[in-house]
Amino acid sequence: MTGKIEDLLRRVEEFHPRTAAELEEFRIRILGKKGELTALMEEFKTVAPELKRELGQKLNNLKQTATQRINLLRSKMQEEAAANAAKIDDPTRPGSAGSLGSRHPISLVKNQIVEIFSRLGYTVADGPEIEDDWHVFSALNFPPEHPARDMQDTFFIEKNPDILLRTHTSSIQVRTMERQKPPIRVICPGRVFRNEAISYRAHCIFHQIEGLYIDEGVSFGDLKQSLLYFAKELFGEQTAIRMRPSYFPFTEPSAEVDVSCNLCGGKGCPVCKGTGWLEILGCGMVDPNVLESCGIDPLKYSGFAFGMGIERIAMLKYGVGDLRLYFENDVRFLHQFDSALD
Ligand code: DAH
């Protein structure tokens, strides 16, 4: 009988229930009316008197241990259940709002520019970032010895035939003209790549927006009026523009466009370097050679093109002094655009 008592004592001490039901089942099996302990008590009645003292003590000890252990396990389980119940939130409580991100300033400005030109009937066109020589240079009338084709400006992926990262979005002009017959009116935003040392005013990756309008009888006057409308919409009604003669291989005549400095109102300040004007884009009438390269008859059609850097416009619009901020994804910078319109 000693062996039976010790065996039961060991099972009681090693018992670890996972559920309250398991614990209750155990209690009934040990302490219940038909339980193992009750059966031992019955057996105890039949043992020899000289053994009664020792076995009686062992049985009492077993009963006490089993009762205490079962009570302890039960109260532990009840405590755990109460703690878990407290963890479940009030399901009717209003949810806490997740913090919203902000749109990147480059996207904000790009969207504004696209929206302004879409009011003039332009649609968005796209093209690949990995290009060939034809679409970035040759079709755009770049002579073979032009410095922009140099390794120092262009990231080449393969040589002969040349595969490269586009250095400007003018490649999308070519792709659009090859694909579409006039009238053509497209605005082409995109990422461009140049082998430049990174500084506060230069980066090897940046963004441009290209515009192209081809139809019968398109004039330089149309170009000037479209750009004036654009500048006033973007920088405010008081904005003036001026055009300075320039050179691009793909336009003839070519011009650079300045807007009146919106910080000093044209009086001259550090941002406009005292001139009252800020350069924002290049433009011109599409060179007849380019039209011809793209399968458009230059005797029948004419058109204009323009191209601008989005980072530069965003710098002027938001007073950002260092180009690198656009690429570092520092949330202290990005969160300043939380309330900007998109
Ligand atoms: N592609 C020129 C550049 O990257 C910008 C440009 C100038 C685009 C004049 C044009 C244009 O379409 O007419 O600097």
Tab-separated table of C-alpha atoms and ligand atoms in Angstrom:
chain	number	residue	atom	x	y	z
A	1	MET	CA	0.000	0.000	0.000
A	2	THR	CA	2.934	2.338	0.673
A	3	GLY	CA	3.888	2.008	-3.000
A	4	LYS	CA	0.367	2.997	-4.117
A	5	ILE	CA	0.346	6.049	-1.816
A	6	GLU	CA	3.757	7.191	-3.055
A	7	ASP	CA	2.793	6.646	-6.694
A	8	LEU	CA	-0.324	8.755	-6.295
A	9	LEU	CA	1.597	11.476	-4.414
A	10	ARG	CA	4.117	11.661	-7.287
A	11	ARG	CA	1.332	11.967	-9.924
A	12	VAL	CA	-0.336	14.745	-7.885
A	13	GLU	CA	2.922	16.683	-7.667
A	14	GLU	CA	3.710	16.311	-11.351
A	15	PHE	CA	0.246	17.180	-12.595
A	16	HIS	CA	0.148	20.259	-14.892
A	17	PRO	CA	-3.311	20.795	-16.384
A	18	ARG	CA	-3.720	22.940	-19.537
A	19	THR	CA	-7.406	23.647	-19.037
A	20	ALA	CA	-9.848	24.051	-16.173
A	21	ALA	CA	-11.755	21.014	-17.448
A	22	GLU	CA	-8.616	18.877	-17.241
A	23	LEU	CA	-8.078	20.021	-13.643
A	24	GLU	CA	-11.656	19.200	-12.646
A	25	GLU	CA	-11.436	15.768	-14.236
A	26	PHE	CA	-8.236	15.122	-12.269
A	27	ARG	CA	-9.861	16.255	-9.024
A	28	ILE	CA	-12.782	13.851	-9.503
A	29	ARG	CA	-10.464	10.998	-10.412
A	30	ILE	CA	-8.395	11.476	-7.224
A	31	LEU	CA	-10.633	13.030	-4.543
A	32	GLY	CA	-14.115	12.103	-5.845
A	33	LYS	CA	-16.405	9.556	-4.143
A	34	LYS	CA	-15.221	6.852	-6.512
A	35	GLY	CA	-11.739	8.363	-6.725
A	36	GLU	CA	-8.361	6.734	-6.084
A	37	LEU	CA	-7.869	8.346	-2.670
A	38	THR	CA	-11.271	7.162	-1.487
A	39	ALA	CA	-10.344	3.651	-2.626
A	40	LEU	CA	-7.114	3.832	-0.616
A	41	MET	CA	-9.047	4.948	2.474
A	42	GLU	CA	-11.221	1.817	2.078
A	43	GLU	CA	-8.147	-0.358	1.759
A	44	PHE	CA	-6.653	1.319	4.868
A	45	LYS	CA	-9.463	-0.171	6.921
A	46	THR	CA	-8.123	-3.657	6.205
A	47	VAL	CA	-4.437	-3.165	7.101
A	48	ALA	CA	-2.818	-4.737	10.124
A	49	PRO	CA	-3.105	-2.578	13.287
A	50	GLU	CA	0.697	-2.259	13.711
A	51	LEU	CA	0.910	-0.561	10.273
A	52	LYS	CA	-2.010	1.789	10.802
A	53	ARG	CA	-0.059	4.628	12.416
A	54	GLU	CA	2.523	4.969	9.697
A	55	LEU	CA	0.138	4.418	6.758
A	56	GLY	CA	-2.485	6.732	8.312
A	57	GLN	CA	0.021	9.564	8.410
A	58	LYS	CA	1.037	8.909	4.790
A	59	LEU	CA	-2.595	8.866	3.683
A	60	ASN	CA	-3.387	12.129	5.517
A	61	ASN	CA	-0.346	13.761	4.003
A	62	LEU	CA	-1.428	12.587	0.524
A	63	LYS	CA	-4.954	13.937	1.003
A	64	GLN	CA	-3.678	17.308	2.205
A	65	THR	CA	-1.126	17.625	-0.581
A	66	ALA	CA	-3.645	16.695	-3.283
A	67	THR	CA	-6.313	19.113	-1.957
A	68	GLN	CA	-3.841	21.974	-1.632
A	69	ARG	CA	-2.315	21.414	-5.054
A	70	ILE	CA	-5.698	21.235	-6.776
A	71	ASN	CA	-6.882	24.432	-5.021
A	72	LEU	CA	-3.673	26.235	-5.893
A	73	LEU	CA	-3.879	25.209	-9.550
A	74	ARG	CA	-7.493	26.318	-9.693
A	75	SER	CA	-6.868	29.787	-8.265
A	76	LYS	CA	-3.873	30.281	-10.596
A	77	MET	CA	-6.034	29.444	-13.582
A	78	GLN	CA	-8.760	31.809	-12.441
A	79	GLU	CA	-6.248	34.623	-12.045
A	80	GLU	CA	-4.870	34.013	-15.536
A	81	ALA	CA	-8.341	33.971	-17.076
A	82	ALA	CA	-9.179	37.294	-15.356
A	83	ALA	CA	-5.942	38.898	-16.635
A	84	ASN	CA	-6.672	37.731	-20.198
A	85	ALA	CA	-10.215	39.050	-20.039
A	86	ALA	CA	-8.900	42.477	-19.003
A	87	LYS	CA	-6.672	42.508	-22.078
A	88	ILE	CA	-9.623	42.395	-24.481
A	89	ASP	CA	-10.433	46.005	-25.338
A	90	ASP	CA	-13.861	47.445	-25.380
A	91	PRO	CA	-14.829	46.550	-28.934
A	92	THR	CA	-17.127	49.585	-29.206
A	93	ARG	CA	-14.291	52.022	-28.447
A	94	PRO	CA	-13.397	54.212	-31.480
A	95	GLY	CA	-10.228	52.961	-33.223
A	96	SER	CA	-7.017	54.932	-32.956
A	97	ALA	CA	-6.120	56.473	-36.312
A	98	GLY	CA	-2.880	55.226	-37.918
A	99	SER	CA	-0.470	58.026	-38.727
A	100	LEU	CA	-0.708	59.110	-42.362
A	101	GLY	CA	2.343	59.524	-44.564
A	102	SER	CA	2.822	62.612	-46.706
A	103	ARG	CA	3.289	62.853	-50.434
A	104	HIS	CA	6.867	63.452	-51.548
A	105	PRO	CA	7.478	67.062	-52.696
A	106	ILE	CA	8.695	65.807	-56.088
A	107	SER	CA	5.387	63.966	-56.575
A	108	LEU	CA	3.437	67.028	-55.412
A	109	VAL	CA	5.102	69.292	-57.967
A	110	LYS	CA	4.939	66.675	-60.718
A	111	ASN	CA	1.204	66.223	-60.123
A	112	GLN	CA	0.628	69.987	-60.200
A	113	ILE	CA	2.514	70.398	-63.481
A	114	VAL	CA	0.715	67.459	-65.094
A	115	GLU	CA	-2.611	68.854	-63.908
A	116	ILE	CA	-1.937	72.334	-65.335
A	117	PHE	CA	-0.997	70.967	-68.755
A	118	SER	CA	-3.892	68.522	-68.753
A	119	ARG	CA	-6.166	71.587	-68.664
A	120	LEU	CA	-4.562	72.586	-71.984
A	121	GLY	CA	-5.380	69.178	-73.459
A	122	TYR	CA	-2.060	67.382	-72.805
A	123	THR	CA	-2.067	63.715	-71.875
A	124	VAL	CA	0.699	61.873	-70.004
A	125	ALA	CA	3.158	59.749	-72.013
A	126	ASP	CA	5.750	57.359	-70.634
A	127	GLY	CA	8.970	55.714	-71.781
A	128	PRO	CA	11.702	53.391	-70.484
A	129	GLU	CA	14.552	54.520	-68.220
A	130	ILE	CA	16.942	52.140	-69.964
A	131	GLU	CA	17.234	53.454	-73.510
A	132	ASP	CA	19.230	53.116	-76.702
A	133	ASP	CA	21.378	55.741	-78.400
A	134	TRP	CA	18.722	56.451	-81.041
A	135	HIS	CA	15.983	57.633	-78.678
A	136	VAL	CA	18.233	59.647	-76.343
A	137	PHE	CA	20.656	61.183	-78.847
A	138	SER	CA	20.601	60.297	-82.543
A	139	ALA	CA	16.914	60.936	-83.302
A	140	LEU	CA	17.196	64.189	-81.337
A	141	ASN	CA	19.820	65.546	-83.731
A	142	PHE	CA	22.811	65.192	-81.394
A	143	PRO	CA	25.953	65.147	-83.536
A	144	PRO	CA	28.208	62.074	-82.946
A	145	GLU	CA	30.839	64.139	-81.136
A	146	HIS	CA	28.380	65.928	-78.822
A	147	PRO	CA	29.752	66.071	-75.235
A	148	ALA	CA	26.492	64.755	-73.704
A	149	ARG	CA	27.309	61.387	-75.309
A	150	ASP	CA	30.504	61.292	-73.297
A	151	MET	CA	31.013	58.661	-70.574
A	152	GLN	CA	31.384	61.531	-68.126
A	153	ASP	CA	27.749	62.535	-68.542
A	154	THR	CA	26.020	59.321	-69.465
A	155	PHE	CA	25.754	56.022	-67.615
A	156	PHE	CA	26.315	53.369	-70.263
A	157	ILE	CA	25.100	49.820	-69.708
A	158	GLU	CA	26.502	48.416	-72.949
A	159	LYS	CA	28.649	49.828	-75.746
A	160	ASN	CA	28.198	49.094	-79.480
A	161	PRO	CA	25.288	49.150	-79.817
A	162	ASP	CA	24.918	51.642	-76.981
A	163	ILE	CA	22.440	50.899	-74.212
A	164	LEU	CA	22.286	53.587	-71.548
A	165	LEU	CA	20.271	55.216	-68.783
A	166	ARG	CA	18.326	58.105	-70.292
A	167	THR	CA	19.907	61.481	-69.547
A	168	HIS	CA	16.706	63.411	-70.267
A	169	THR	CA	12.998	62.819	-70.839
A	170	SER	CA	13.310	64.110	-74.434
A	171	SER	CA	13.601	60.420	-75.386
A	172	ILE	CA	9.858	60.142	-74.688
A	173	GLN	CA	9.242	62.808	-77.387
A	174	VAL	CA	10.876	60.510	-79.908
A	175	ARG	CA	8.945	57.446	-78.773
A	176	THR	CA	5.649	59.355	-78.877
A	177	MET	CA	6.249	60.761	-82.376
A	178	GLU	CA	7.258	57.323	-83.667
A	179	ARG	CA	4.026	55.871	-82.303
A	180	GLN	CA	1.472	58.588	-82.889
A	181	LYS	CA	0.395	60.809	-85.804
A	182	PRO	CA	-0.182	64.566	-85.191
A	183	PRO	CA	-1.906	66.319	-83.562
A	184	ILE	CA	0.267	65.306	-80.595
A	185	ARG	CA	0.021	66.965	-77.198
A	186	VAL	CA	1.871	65.068	-74.452
A	187	ILE	CA	3.475	65.760	-71.110
A	188	CYS	CA	6.151	63.257	-70.081
A	189	PRO	CA	7.328	63.077	-66.465
A	190	GLY	CA	10.178	60.729	-65.613
A	191	ARG	CA	13.392	59.913	-63.812
A	192	VAL	CA	16.693	60.689	-65.536
A	193	PHE	CA	20.319	59.795	-64.832
A	194	ARG	CA	23.594	61.661	-65.262
A	195	ASN	CA	27.075	60.885	-64.099
A	196	GLU	CA	27.372	63.907	-61.800
A	197	ALA	CA	29.121	64.304	-58.464
A	198	ILE	CA	26.436	64.615	-55.765
A	199	SER	CA	26.243	68.039	-54.118
A	200	TYR	CA	23.599	70.444	-52.804
A	201	ARG	CA	22.744	71.411	-56.383
A	202	ALA	CA	23.469	68.285	-58.450
A	203	HIS	CA	22.514	64.625	-58.216
A	204	CYS	CA	23.050	61.611	-60.430
A	205	ILE	CA	19.317	60.794	-60.368
A	206	PHE	CA	16.678	63.471	-60.817
A	207	HIS	CA	13.310	64.094	-62.436
A	208	GLN	CA	12.238	65.995	-65.512
A	209	ILE	CA	9.004	66.826	-67.273
A	210	GLU	CA	8.983	67.100	-71.014
A	211	GLY	CA	6.223	68.693	-73.093
A	212	LEU	CA	5.562	68.246	-76.803
A	213	TYR	CA	2.970	69.785	-79.094
A	214	ILE	CA	2.916	68.950	-82.830
A	215	ASP	CA	0.242	70.038	-85.283
A	216	GLU	CA	-0.199	72.075	-88.454
A	217	GLY	CA	0.723	75.736	-87.987
A	218	VAL	CA	2.088	75.600	-84.399
A	219	SER	CA	4.123	78.790	-83.792
A	220	PHE	CA	6.636	80.202	-81.328
A	221	GLY	CA	3.806	82.501	-80.136
A	222	ASP	CA	1.816	79.394	-79.093
A	223	LEU	CA	4.832	78.182	-77.130
A	224	LYS	CA	5.255	81.492	-75.339
A	225	GLN	CA	1.563	81.759	-74.450
A	226	SER	CA	1.397	78.165	-73.161
A	227	LEU	CA	4.434	78.686	-70.941
A	228	LEU	CA	3.138	82.006	-69.612
A	229	TYR	CA	-0.147	80.301	-68.669
A	230	PHE	CA	1.804	77.475	-67.000
A	231	ALA	CA	4.050	79.855	-65.003
A	232	LYS	CA	1.096	81.894	-63.739
A	233	GLU	CA	-0.799	78.745	-62.715
A	234	LEU	CA	2.192	77.304	-60.868
A	235	PHE	CA	3.754	80.383	-59.272
A	236	GLY	CA	0.809	82.819	-59.108
A	237	GLU	CA	-1.043	85.329	-61.311
A	238	GLN	CA	1.583	88.075	-60.801
A	239	THR	CA	4.320	85.902	-62.399
A	240	ALA	CA	6.014	87.163	-65.576
A	241	ILE	CA	8.257	85.162	-67.921
A	242	ARG	CA	11.129	86.076	-70.205
A	243	MET	CA	12.809	84.066	-72.921
A	244	ARG	CA	16.529	84.104	-73.631
A	245	PRO	CA	17.973	82.666	-76.845
A	246	SER	CA	19.729	79.341	-76.246
A	247	TYR	CA	20.830	76.197	-78.043
A	248	PHE	CA	19.595	72.612	-77.938
A	249	PRO	CA	20.318	70.136	-80.726
A	250	PHE	CA	16.649	69.150	-80.979
A	251	THR	CA	15.010	72.587	-81.189
A	252	GLU	CA	15.477	75.530	-83.545
A	253	PRO	CA	15.121	78.271	-82.462
A	254	SER	CA	15.754	77.390	-78.776
A	255	ALA	CA	15.215	79.413	-75.643
A	256	GLU	CA	15.639	79.302	-71.913
A	257	VAL	CA	12.733	80.553	-69.865
A	258	ASP	CA	12.977	82.554	-66.653
A	259	VAL	CA	10.125	83.381	-64.281
A	260	SER	CA	10.042	86.525	-62.190
A	261	CYS	CA	11.371	85.756	-58.714
A	262	ASN	CA	8.353	85.126	-56.492
A	263	LEU	CA	10.371	85.737	-53.323
A	264	CYS	CA	11.387	89.345	-53.979
A	265	GLY	CA	8.773	90.168	-56.608
A	266	GLY	CA	11.501	90.887	-59.165
A	267	LYS	CA	13.433	93.415	-57.066
A	268	GLY	CA	16.425	91.122	-56.587
A	269	CYS	CA	17.315	88.823	-53.656
A	270	PRO	CA	19.880	86.093	-52.794
A	271	VAL	CA	17.704	83.346	-54.338
A	272	CYS	CA	17.586	85.070	-57.756
A	273	LYS	CA	21.138	86.336	-57.212
A	274	GLY	CA	19.943	89.907	-57.462
A	275	THR	CA	18.584	89.516	-60.997
A	276	GLY	CA	14.865	89.285	-60.214
A	277	TRP	CA	14.620	86.216	-62.498
A	278	LEU	CA	14.817	82.440	-61.987
A	279	GLU	CA	15.584	80.006	-64.790
A	280	ILE	CA	13.051	77.172	-64.906
A	281	LEU	CA	13.111	75.454	-68.287
A	282	GLY	CA	14.463	74.981	-71.805
A	283	CYS	CA	12.280	75.015	-74.888
A	284	GLY	CA	12.067	75.663	-78.602
A	285	MET	CA	10.497	74.750	-81.924
A	286	VAL	CA	11.109	71.079	-82.712
A	287	ASP	CA	13.968	70.880	-85.231
A	288	PRO	CA	12.741	69.649	-88.666
A	289	ASN	CA	15.493	66.986	-88.544
A	290	VAL	CA	13.881	65.538	-85.406
A	291	LEU	CA	10.425	65.457	-87.021
A	292	GLU	CA	11.872	63.689	-90.014
A	293	SER	CA	13.766	61.143	-87.876
A	294	CYS	CA	10.477	60.286	-86.185
A	295	GLY	CA	8.494	59.902	-89.415
A	296	ILE	CA	6.618	63.223	-89.306
A	297	ASP	CA	6.590	65.469	-92.405
A	298	PRO	CA	8.289	68.755	-91.415
A	299	LEU	CA	6.784	70.553	-94.404
A	300	LYS	CA	3.284	69.851	-93.149
A	301	TYR	CA	3.736	69.930	-89.367
A	302	SER	CA	5.558	72.059	-86.839
A	303	GLY	CA	5.655	71.958	-83.066
A	304	PHE	CA	7.302	73.009	-79.869
A	305	ALA	CA	8.924	71.176	-76.980
A	306	PHE	CA	9.983	72.128	-73.507
A	307	GLY	CA	11.723	70.403	-70.646
A	308	MET	CA	12.234	71.210	-66.979
A	309	GLY	CA	13.781	69.736	-63.864
A	310	ILE	CA	11.184	68.924	-61.201
A	311	GLU	CA	13.652	69.195	-58.291
A	312	ARG	CA	14.556	72.734	-59.310
A	313	ILE	CA	10.913	73.841	-59.546
A	314	ALA	CA	10.174	72.214	-56.171
A	315	MET	CA	13.190	74.040	-54.671
A	316	LEU	CA	11.856	77.357	-55.907
A	317	LYS	CA	8.294	76.629	-54.870
A	318	TYR	CA	9.078	75.371	-51.369
A	319	GLY	CA	12.347	77.205	-50.669
A	320	VAL	CA	14.433	74.011	-50.408
A	321	GLY	CA	18.140	74.864	-50.377
A	322	ASP	CA	19.725	71.427	-50.798
A	323	LEU	CA	18.813	68.936	-53.524
A	324	ARG	CA	20.040	65.969	-51.500
A	325	LEU	CA	17.088	66.348	-49.102
A	326	TYR	CA	14.799	64.967	-51.812
A	327	PHE	CA	16.621	61.627	-51.821
A	328	GLU	CA	17.464	61.041	-48.175
A	329	ASN	CA	13.908	60.254	-47.010
A	330	ASP	CA	14.396	62.031	-43.694
A	331	VAL	CA	10.874	62.123	-42.239
A	332	ARG	CA	11.564	65.488	-40.573
A	333	PHE	CA	11.863	66.912	-44.084
A	334	LEU	CA	9.043	64.882	-45.639
A	335	HIS	CA	6.499	65.646	-42.899
A	336	GLN	CA	6.745	69.349	-43.710
A	337	PHE	CA	4.677	68.564	-46.808
A	338	ASP	CA	1.838	66.927	-44.846
A	339	SER	CA	-0.654	69.648	-45.584
A	340	ALA	CA	0.440	70.432	-49.140
A	341	LEU	CA	-2.177	69.865	-51.829
A	342	ASP	CA	-1.659	66.918	-54.136
B	1	DAH	N1	16.412	67.845	-72.568
B	1	DAH	C1	16.897	69.107	-72.049
B	1	DAH	C2	17.820	68.830	-70.874
B	1	DAH	O1	17.831	67.762	-70.358
B	1	DAH	C3	15.754	69.969	-71.598
B	1	DAH	C4	14.981	70.492	-72.775
B	1	DAH	C5	15.345	71.630	-73.366
B	1	DAH	C6	13.907	69.770	-73.244
B	1	DAH	C7	14.649	72.137	-74.458
B	1	DAH	C8	13.187	70.259	-74.337
B	1	DAH	C9	13.576	71.448	-74.936
B	1	DAH	O2	12.141	69.605	-74.851
B	1	DAH	O3	12.865	71.913	-75.985
B	1	DAH	O4	18.511	69.710	-70.454
